Short mmCIF file of C-alpha atoms in Angstrom, two decimals:
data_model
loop_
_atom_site.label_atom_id
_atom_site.label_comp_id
_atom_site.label_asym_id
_atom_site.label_seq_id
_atom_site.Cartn_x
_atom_site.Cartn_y
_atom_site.Cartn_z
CA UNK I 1 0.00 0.00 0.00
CA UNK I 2 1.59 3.54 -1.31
CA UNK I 3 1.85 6.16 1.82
CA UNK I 4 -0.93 8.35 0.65
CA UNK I 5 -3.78 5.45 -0.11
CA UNK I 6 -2.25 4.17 3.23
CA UNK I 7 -3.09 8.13 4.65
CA UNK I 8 -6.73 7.74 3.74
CA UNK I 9 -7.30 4.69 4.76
CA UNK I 10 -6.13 5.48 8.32
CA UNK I 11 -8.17 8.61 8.13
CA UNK I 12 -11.58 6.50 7.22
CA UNK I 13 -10.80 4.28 9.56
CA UNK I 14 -10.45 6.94 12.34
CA UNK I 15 -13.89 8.39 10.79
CA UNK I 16 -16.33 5.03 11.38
CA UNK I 17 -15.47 3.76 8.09
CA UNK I 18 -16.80 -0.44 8.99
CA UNK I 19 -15.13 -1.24 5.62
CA UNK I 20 -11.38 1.00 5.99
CA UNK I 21 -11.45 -0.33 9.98
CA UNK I 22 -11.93 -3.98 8.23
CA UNK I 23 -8.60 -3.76 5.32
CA UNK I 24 -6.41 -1.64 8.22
CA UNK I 25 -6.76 -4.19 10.41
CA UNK I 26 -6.22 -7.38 7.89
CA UNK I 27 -3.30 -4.90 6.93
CA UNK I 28 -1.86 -4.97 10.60
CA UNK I 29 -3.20 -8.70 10.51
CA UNK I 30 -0.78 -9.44 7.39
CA UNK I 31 2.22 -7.17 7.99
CA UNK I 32 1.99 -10.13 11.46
CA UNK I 33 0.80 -7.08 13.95
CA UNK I 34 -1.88 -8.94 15.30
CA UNK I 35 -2.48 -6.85 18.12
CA UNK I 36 -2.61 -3.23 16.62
CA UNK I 37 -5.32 -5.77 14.13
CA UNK I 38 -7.62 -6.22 16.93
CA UNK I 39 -8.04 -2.90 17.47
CA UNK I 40 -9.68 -2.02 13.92
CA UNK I 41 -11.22 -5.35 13.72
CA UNK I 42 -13.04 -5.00 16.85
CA UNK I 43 -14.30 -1.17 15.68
CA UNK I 44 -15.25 -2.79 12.24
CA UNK I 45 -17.40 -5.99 13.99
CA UNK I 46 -18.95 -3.06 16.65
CA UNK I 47 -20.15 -1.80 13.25
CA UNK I 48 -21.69 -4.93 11.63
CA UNK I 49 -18.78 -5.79 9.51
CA UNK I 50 -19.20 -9.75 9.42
CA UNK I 51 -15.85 -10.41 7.56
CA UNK I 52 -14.02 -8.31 10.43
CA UNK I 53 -16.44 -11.03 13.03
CA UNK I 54 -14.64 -13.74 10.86
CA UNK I 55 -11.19 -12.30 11.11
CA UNK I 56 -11.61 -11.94 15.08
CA UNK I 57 -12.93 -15.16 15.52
CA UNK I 58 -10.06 -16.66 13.99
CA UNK I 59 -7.69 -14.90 15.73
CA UNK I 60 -9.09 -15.80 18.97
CA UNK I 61 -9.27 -19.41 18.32
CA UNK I 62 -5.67 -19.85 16.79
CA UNK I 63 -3.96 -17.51 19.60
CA UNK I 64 -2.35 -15.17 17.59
CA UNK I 65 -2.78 -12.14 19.44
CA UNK I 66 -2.17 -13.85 22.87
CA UNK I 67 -3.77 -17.53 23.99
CA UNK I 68 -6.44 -19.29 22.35
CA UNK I 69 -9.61 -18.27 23.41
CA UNK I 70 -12.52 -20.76 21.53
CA UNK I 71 -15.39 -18.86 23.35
CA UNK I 72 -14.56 -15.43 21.88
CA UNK I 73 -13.95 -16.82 18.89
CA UNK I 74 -17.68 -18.28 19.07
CA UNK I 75 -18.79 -15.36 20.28
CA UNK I 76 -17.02 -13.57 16.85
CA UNK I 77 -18.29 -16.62 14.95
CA UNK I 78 -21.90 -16.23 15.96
CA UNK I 79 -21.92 -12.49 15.29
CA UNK I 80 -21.23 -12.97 11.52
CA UNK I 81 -23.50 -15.62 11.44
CA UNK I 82 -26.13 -13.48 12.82
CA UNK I 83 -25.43 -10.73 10.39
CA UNK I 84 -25.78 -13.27 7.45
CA UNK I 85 -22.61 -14.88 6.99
CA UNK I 86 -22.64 -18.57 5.47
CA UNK I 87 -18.91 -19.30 6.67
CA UNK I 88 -19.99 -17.65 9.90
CA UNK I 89 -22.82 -20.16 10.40
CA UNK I 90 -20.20 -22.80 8.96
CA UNK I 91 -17.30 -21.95 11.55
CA UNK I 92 -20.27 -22.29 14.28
CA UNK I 93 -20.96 -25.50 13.41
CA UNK I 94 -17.38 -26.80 13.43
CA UNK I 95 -17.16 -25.75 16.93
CA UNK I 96 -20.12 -26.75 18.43
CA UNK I 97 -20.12 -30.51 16.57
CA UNK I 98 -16.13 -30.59 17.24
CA UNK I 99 -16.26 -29.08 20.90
CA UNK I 100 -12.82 -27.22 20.06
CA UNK I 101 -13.00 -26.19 23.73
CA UNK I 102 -17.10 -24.93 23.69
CA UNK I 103 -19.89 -27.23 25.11
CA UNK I 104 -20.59 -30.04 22.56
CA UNK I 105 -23.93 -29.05 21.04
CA UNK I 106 -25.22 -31.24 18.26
CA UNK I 107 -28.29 -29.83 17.64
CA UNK I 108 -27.04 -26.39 17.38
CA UNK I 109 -24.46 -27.13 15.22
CA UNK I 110 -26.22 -28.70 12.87
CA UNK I 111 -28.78 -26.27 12.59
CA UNK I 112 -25.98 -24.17 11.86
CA UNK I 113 -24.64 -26.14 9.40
CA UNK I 114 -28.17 -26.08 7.66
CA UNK I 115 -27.92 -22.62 7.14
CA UNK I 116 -24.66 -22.34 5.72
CA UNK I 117 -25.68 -24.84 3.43
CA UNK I 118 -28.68 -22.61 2.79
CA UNK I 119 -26.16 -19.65 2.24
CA UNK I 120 -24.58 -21.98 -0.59
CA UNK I 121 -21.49 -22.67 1.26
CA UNK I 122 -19.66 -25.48 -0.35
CA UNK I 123 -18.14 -27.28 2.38
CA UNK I 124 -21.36 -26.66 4.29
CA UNK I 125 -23.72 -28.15 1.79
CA UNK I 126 -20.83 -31.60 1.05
CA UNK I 127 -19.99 -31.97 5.64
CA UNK I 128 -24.00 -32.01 6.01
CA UNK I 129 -24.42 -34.71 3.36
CA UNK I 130 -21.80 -37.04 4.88
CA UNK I 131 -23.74 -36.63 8.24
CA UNK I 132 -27.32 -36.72 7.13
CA UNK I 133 -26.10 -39.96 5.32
CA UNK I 134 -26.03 -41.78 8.63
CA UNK I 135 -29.61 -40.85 9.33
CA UNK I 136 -32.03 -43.83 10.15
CA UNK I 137 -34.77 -41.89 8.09
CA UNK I 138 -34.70 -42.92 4.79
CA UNK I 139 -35.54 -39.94 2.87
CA UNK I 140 -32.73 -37.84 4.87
CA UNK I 141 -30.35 -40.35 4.75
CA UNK I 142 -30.78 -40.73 0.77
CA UNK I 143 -32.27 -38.20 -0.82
CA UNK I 144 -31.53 -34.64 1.14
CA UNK I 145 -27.90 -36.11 1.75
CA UNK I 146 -27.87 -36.71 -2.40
CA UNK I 147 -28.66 -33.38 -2.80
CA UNK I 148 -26.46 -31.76 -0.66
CA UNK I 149 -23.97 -33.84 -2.50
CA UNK I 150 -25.42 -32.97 -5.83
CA UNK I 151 -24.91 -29.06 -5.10
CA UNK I 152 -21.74 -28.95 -3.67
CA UNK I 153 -20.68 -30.79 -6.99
CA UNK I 154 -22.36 -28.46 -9.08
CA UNK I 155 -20.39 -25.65 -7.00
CA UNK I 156 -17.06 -27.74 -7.75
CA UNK I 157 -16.74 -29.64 -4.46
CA UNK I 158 -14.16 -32.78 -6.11
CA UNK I 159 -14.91 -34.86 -2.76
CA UNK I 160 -18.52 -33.82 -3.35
CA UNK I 161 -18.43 -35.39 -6.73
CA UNK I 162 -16.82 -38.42 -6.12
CA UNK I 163 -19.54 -39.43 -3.13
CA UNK I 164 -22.75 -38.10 -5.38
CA UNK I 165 -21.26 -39.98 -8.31
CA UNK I 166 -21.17 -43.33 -6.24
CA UNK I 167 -24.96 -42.55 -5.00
CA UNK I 168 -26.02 -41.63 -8.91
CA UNK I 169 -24.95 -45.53 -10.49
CA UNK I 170 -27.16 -46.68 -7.35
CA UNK I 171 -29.91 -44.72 -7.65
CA UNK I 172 -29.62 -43.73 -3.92
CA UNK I 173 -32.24 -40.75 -3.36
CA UNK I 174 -32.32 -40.20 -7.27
CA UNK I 175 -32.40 -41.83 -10.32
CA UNK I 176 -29.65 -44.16 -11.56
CA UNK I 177 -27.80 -42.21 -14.35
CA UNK I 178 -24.27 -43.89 -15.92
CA UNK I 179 -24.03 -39.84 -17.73
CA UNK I 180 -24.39 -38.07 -14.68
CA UNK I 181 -22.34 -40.63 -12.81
CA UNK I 182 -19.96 -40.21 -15.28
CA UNK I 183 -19.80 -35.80 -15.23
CA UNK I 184 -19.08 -36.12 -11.88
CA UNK I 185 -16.34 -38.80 -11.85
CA UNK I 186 -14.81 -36.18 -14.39
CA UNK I 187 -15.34 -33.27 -12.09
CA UNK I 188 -14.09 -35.57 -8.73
CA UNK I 189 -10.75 -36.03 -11.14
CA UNK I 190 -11.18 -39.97 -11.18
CA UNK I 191 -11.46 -41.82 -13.92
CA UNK I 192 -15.83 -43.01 -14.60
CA UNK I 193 -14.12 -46.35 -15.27
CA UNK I 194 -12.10 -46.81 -12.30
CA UNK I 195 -15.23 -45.57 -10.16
CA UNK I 196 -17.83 -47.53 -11.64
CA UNK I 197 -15.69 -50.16 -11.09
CA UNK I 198 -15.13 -49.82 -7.68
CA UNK I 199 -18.88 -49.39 -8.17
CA UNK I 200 -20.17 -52.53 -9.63
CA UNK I 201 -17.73 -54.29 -6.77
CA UNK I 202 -19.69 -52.57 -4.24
CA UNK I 203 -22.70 -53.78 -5.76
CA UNK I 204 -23.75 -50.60 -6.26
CA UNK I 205 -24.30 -50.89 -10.17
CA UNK I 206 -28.53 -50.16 -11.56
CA UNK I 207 -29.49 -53.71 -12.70
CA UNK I 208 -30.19 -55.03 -15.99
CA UNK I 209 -33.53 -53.25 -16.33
CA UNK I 210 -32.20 -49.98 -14.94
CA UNK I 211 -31.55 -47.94 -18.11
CA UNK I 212 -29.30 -44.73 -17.31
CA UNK I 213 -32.30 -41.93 -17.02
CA UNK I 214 -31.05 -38.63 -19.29
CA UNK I 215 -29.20 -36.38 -16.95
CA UNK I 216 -31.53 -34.73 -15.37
CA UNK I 217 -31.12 -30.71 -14.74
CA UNK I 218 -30.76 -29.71 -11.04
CA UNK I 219 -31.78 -26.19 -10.08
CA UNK I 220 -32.06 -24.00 -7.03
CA UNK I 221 -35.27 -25.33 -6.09
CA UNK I 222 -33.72 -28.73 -5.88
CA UNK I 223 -32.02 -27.59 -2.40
CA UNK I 224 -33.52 -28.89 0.16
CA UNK I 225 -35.31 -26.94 2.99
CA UNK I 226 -33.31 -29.22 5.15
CA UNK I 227 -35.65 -29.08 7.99
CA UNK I 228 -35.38 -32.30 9.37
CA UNK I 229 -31.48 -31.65 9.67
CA UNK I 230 -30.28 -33.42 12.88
CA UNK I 231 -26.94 -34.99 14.28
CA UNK I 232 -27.91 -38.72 13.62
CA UNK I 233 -26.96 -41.78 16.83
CA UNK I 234 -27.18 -45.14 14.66
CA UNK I 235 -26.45 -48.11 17.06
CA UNK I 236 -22.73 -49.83 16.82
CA UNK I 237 -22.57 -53.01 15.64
CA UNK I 238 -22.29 -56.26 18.17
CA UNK I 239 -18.61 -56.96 18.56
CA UNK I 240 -16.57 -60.34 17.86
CA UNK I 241 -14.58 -60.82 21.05
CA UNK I 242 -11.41 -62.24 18.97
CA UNK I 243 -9.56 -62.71 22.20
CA UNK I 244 -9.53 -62.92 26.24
CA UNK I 245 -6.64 -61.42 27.36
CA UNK I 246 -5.18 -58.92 26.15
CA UNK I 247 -8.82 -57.85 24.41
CA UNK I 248 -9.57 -57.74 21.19
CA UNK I 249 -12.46 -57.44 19.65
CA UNK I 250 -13.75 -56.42 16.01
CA UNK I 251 -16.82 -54.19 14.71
CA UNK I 252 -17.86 -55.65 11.45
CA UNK I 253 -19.11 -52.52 9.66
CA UNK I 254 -18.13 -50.22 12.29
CA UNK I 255 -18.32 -47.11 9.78
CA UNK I 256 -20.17 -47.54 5.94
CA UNK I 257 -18.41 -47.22 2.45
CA UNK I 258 -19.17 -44.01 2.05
CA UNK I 259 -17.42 -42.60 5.57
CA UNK I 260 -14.51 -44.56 4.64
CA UNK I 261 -14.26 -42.83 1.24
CA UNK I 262 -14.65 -39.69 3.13
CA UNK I 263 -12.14 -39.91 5.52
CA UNK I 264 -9.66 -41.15 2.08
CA UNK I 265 -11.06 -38.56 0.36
CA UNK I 266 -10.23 -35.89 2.52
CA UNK I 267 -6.59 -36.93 4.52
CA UNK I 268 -5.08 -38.11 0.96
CA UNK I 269 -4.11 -34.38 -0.16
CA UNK I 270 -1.93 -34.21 3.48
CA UNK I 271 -0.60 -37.65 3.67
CA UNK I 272 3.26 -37.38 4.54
CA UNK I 273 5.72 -40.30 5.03
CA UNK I 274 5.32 -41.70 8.58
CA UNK I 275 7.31 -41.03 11.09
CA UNK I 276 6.60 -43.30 15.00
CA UNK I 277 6.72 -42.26 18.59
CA UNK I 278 10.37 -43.06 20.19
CA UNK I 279 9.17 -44.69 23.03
CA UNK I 280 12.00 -42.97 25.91
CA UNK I 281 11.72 -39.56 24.71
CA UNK I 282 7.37 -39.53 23.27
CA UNK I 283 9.32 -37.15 20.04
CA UNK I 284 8.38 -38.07 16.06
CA UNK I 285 11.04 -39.76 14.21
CA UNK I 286 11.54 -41.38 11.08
CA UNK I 287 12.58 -45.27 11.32
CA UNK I 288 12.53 -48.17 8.88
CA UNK I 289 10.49 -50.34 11.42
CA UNK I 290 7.25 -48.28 9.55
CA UNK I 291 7.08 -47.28 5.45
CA UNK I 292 3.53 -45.42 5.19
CA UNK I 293 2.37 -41.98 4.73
CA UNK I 294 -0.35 -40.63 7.10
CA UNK I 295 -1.94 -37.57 8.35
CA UNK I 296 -3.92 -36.74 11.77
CA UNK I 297 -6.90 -34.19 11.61
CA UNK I 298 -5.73 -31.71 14.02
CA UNK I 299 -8.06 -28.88 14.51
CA UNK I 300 -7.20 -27.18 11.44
CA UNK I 301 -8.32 -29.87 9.10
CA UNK I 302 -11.04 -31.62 11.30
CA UNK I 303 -14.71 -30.44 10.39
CA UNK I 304 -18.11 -31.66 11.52
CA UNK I 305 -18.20 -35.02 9.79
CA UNK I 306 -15.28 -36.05 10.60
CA UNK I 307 -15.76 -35.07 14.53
CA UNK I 308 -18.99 -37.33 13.63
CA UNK I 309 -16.44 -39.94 12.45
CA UNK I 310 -14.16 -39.74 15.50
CA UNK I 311 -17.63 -39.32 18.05
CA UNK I 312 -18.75 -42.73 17.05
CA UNK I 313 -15.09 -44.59 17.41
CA UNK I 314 -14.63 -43.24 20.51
CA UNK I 315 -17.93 -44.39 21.82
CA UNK I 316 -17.25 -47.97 20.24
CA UNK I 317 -14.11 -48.09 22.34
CA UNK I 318 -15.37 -46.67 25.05
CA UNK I 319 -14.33 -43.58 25.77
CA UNK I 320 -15.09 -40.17 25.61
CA UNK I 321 -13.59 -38.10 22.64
CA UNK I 322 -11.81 -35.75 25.05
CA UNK I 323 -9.76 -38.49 25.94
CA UNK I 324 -8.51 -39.54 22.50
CA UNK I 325 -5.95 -38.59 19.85
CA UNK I 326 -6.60 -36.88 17.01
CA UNK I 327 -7.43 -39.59 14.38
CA UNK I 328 -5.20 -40.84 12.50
CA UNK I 329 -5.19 -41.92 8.30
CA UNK I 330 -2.66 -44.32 6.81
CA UNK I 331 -1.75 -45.36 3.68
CA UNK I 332 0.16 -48.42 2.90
CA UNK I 333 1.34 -49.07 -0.86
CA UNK I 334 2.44 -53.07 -2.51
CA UNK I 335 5.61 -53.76 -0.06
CA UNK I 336 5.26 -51.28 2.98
CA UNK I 337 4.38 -52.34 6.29
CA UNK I 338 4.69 -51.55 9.79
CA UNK I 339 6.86 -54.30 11.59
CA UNK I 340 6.36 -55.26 15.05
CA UNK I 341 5.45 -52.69 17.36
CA UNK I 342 3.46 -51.96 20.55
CA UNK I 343 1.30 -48.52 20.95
CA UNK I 344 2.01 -48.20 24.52
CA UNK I 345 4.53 -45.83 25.71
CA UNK I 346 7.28 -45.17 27.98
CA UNK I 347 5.75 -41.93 29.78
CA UNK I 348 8.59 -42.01 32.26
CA UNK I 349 11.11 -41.22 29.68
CA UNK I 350 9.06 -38.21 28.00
CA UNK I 351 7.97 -34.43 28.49
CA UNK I 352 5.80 -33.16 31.14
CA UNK I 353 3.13 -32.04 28.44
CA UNK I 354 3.20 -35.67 27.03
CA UNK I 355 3.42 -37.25 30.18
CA UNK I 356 0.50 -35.90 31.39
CA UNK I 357 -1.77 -37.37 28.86
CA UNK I 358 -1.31 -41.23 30.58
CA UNK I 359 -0.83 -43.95 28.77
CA UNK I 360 -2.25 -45.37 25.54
CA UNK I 361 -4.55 -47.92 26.91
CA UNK I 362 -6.05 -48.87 23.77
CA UNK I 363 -6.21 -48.57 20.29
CA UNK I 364 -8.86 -48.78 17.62
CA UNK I 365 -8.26 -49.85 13.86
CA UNK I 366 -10.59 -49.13 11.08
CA UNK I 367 -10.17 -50.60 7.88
CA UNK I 368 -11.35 -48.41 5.65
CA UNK I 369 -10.81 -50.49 2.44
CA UNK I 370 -10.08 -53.76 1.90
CA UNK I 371 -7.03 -55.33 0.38
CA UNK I 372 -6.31 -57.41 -2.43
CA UNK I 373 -3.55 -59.26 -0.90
CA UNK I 374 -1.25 -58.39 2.12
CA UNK I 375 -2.08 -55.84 4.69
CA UNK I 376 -3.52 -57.87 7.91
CA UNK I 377 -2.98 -56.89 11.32
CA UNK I 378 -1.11 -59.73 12.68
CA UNK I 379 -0.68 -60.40 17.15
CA UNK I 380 1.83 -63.06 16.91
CA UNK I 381 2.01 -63.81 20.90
CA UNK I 382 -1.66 -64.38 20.95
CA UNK I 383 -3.03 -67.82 20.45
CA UNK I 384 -0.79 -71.10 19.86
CA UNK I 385 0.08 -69.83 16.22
CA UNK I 386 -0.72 -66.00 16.60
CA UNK I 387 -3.57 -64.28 15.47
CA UNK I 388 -4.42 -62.49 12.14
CA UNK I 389 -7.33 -60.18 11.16
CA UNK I 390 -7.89 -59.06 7.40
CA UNK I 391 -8.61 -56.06 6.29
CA UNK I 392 -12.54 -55.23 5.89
CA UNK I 393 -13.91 -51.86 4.73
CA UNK I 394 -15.65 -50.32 7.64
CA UNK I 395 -14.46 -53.18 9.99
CA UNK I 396 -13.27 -51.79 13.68
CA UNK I 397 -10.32 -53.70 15.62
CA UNK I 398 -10.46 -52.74 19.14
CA UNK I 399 -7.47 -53.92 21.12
CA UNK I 400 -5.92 -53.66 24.92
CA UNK I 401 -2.21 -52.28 25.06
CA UNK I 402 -1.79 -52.42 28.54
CA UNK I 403 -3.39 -54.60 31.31
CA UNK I 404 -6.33 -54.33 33.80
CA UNK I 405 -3.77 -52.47 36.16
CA UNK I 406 -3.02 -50.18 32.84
CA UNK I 407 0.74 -51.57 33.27
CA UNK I 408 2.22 -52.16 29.34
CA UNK I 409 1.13 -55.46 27.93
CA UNK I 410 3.92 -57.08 25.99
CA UNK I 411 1.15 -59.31 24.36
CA UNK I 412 -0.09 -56.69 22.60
CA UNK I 413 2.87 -56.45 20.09
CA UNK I 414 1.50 -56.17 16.95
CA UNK I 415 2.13 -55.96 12.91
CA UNK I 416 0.60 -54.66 9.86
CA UNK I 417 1.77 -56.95 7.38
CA UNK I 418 3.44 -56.26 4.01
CA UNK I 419 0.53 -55.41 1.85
CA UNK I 420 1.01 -57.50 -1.65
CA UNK I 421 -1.77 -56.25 -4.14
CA UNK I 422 -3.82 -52.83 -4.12
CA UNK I 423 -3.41 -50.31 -1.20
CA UNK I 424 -4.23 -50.39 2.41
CA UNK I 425 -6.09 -47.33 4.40
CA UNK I 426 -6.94 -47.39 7.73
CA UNK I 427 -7.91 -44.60 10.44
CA UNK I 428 -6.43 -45.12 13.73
CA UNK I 429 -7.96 -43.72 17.36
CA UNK I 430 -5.34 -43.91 20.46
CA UNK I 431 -7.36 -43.80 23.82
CA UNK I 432 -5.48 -42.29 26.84
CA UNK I 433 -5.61 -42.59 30.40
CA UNK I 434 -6.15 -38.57 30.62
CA UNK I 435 -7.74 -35.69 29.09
CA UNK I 436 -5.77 -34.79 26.06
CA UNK I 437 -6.52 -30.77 25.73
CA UNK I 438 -7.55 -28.80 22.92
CA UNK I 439 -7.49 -32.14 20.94
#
């Protein structure tokens, strides 16, 4: 900015200007002076300004200015929501369904997620869909999740596209159509072949007498009012108890094709080589015993279908989510693995901050494809010859790492074999002893 624009904008700003209060502060914000920003933000929100409500909101949450504060940022959130911001009703909802340190409050959230979605907001209108998909009413569950999916596609949502596409060759809350299905393969960047043959394996392929309807032309009134919105509870499956002692225990469709493509979908574009705890000193490092890439959805990445996601693990192992890790997606390619290992650590040998989370008592594995060849979890001191579970899409391993007096178990030691054919994904949830903060 040259001196004199820079001149009058100070002098607007000084004048009531909502707008010039808004750009000096993102200036300040940007030029890393975050608290001369909060100054001019703060006069611009007073005003009605909902993009300075935004700005504050997210300043409060990450810390910048001083330490993170999640209910001012709510507070900031809720005020741009009020004054008709989509991405204020969105940030709303990925506080209240996360609980990034607010009161969890499903109800609310998703209300507020309903009228982003309303507001046209892309990630809005494709998080809603993956939740409403879990509904136990049909028509939510198929056809207002479709087209949710359906308009975040048309607004150029890739994940969006992918999902919908899969739903379009089944004819799940529309009609089946191979030339839709197709458009939005194109538009997810995979190839229509390679989906609609992941497709027809899923048995999601129309039948013989299902001739592809012409695409059909979707419109603004095909949004749906979305009033019967709501944070869906399905029950978890009955678990197979696959030993005594240590525990373990699987969840045969623990989470549904779709919330496994999902969580694929959305950690793929972060994955990073893996790296492993060292067990004296709780720091990442690099080491051969492990060849994957993986990503965890820390705050910044998480939104409300994934906290969904990590909600209903945490209940299937037992705990409650403020006691868990952030979850956790791997991918294996042909010929990586992770050798023997346990999940337990050492806490006497690490840092306070890491220490004070308690052990890892368990751990819970979901498959969330399945593999061609290779790629089992493998317990070879359980049993008279060791046991081995297969990879399953949606299939849950729950499993003890340390005994009933939460002392390490060395019978949990544990493998994931050397995957052969195709590629191995799985989402992991660590459990702790203690509260793990701002998680």
């Amino acid at each position: 900015m040259d001196e004199t624009r820079d001149r009058r904008l100070r002098a607007l700003a000084r004048d009531g200007d909502a707008l010039a209060q808004y750009r000096l502060g993102m200036a300040y914000l940007h030029g890393d002076k975050p608290r001369r920003a909060l100054r001019w933000l703060q006069d611009s929100s007073n005003a009605g300004h909902p993009q300075a409500a935004l700005a504050l909101g997210r300043i409060f949450l990450s810390g910048a200015a001083s330490s993170p504060d999640p209910a001012r940022a709510l507070a900031m959130f809720e005020r741009a929501a009020t004054a008709g911001s989509a991405q204020g009703c969105y940030e709303v909802a990925r506080l209240k369904c996360c609980a990034w340190g607010v009161a969890f409050a499903p109800t609310e959230g998703v209300e507020s997620l309903a009228l982003a979605a309303r507001g046209g907001h892309l990630e809005a209108l494709r998080v809603l869909a993956v939740i409403l998909g879990q509904s136990e009413e049909e028509h939510v569950r198929d056809t207002l999740a479709t087209r949710c999916l359906l308009r975040a596609a048309s607004l150029g949502d890739p994940i969006a596209a992918h999902l919908a596409g899969l739903r379009v060759i089944a004819g799940r809350g529309t009609r089946p159509d191979t030339a839709l299905a197709s458009d939005l393969f194109a538009m997810s960047g995979r190839s229509f072949e390679v989906s609609r043959r992941i497709a027809a394996g899923l048995g999601l392929e129309p039948g013989p007498g299902e001739a592809a309807s012409p695409t059909p032309a979707h419109t603004e009134d095909d949004l749906p009012t979305l009033n019967d919105a709501s944070w869906p509870d399905p029950a978890l499956p009955n678990p197979e108890v696959l030993n005594e002692s240590p525990h373990v225990a699987c969840y045969p469709g623990l989470l549904d094709r779709e919330l496994c493509d999902y969580l694929r979908l959305r950690a793929e574009p972060d994955l990073l080589p893996s790296n492993t705890i060292d067990p004296r000193r709780g720091t990442s490092v690099a080491v051969s015993l492990r060849t994957s890439s993986e990503t965890n959805f820390l705050r910044t990445l998480r939104d409300p279908a994934v906290g969904w996601i990590e909600r209903r693990l945490a209940k299937a192992a037992g705990y409650e989510l403020s006691h868990t890790e952030p979850l956790a997606i791997l991918r294996y390619f042909p010929g990586e693995e992770y050798k023997p290992h346990y999940d337990f650590v050492q806490l006497e040998n690490q840092e306070p901050a890491l220490r004070a989370l308690g052990q890892r008592l368990h751990t819970l594995i979901v498959y969330l494809d399945a593999v061609a060849a290779g790629g089992a979890t493998a317990f070879p001191r359980l049993g008279q010859d060791g046991l081995t579970v297969t990879a399953q899409a949606g299939k849950g391993l729950l499993f003890d790492n340390c005994d009933s007096d939460g002392a390490p178990d060395p019978r949990s030691l544990h493998a994931g074999t050397p995957v052969v054919t195709g590629e191995k994904w799985v989402a992991t949830l660590w459990c702790r002893a203690n509260r793990v903060p701002m998680r």
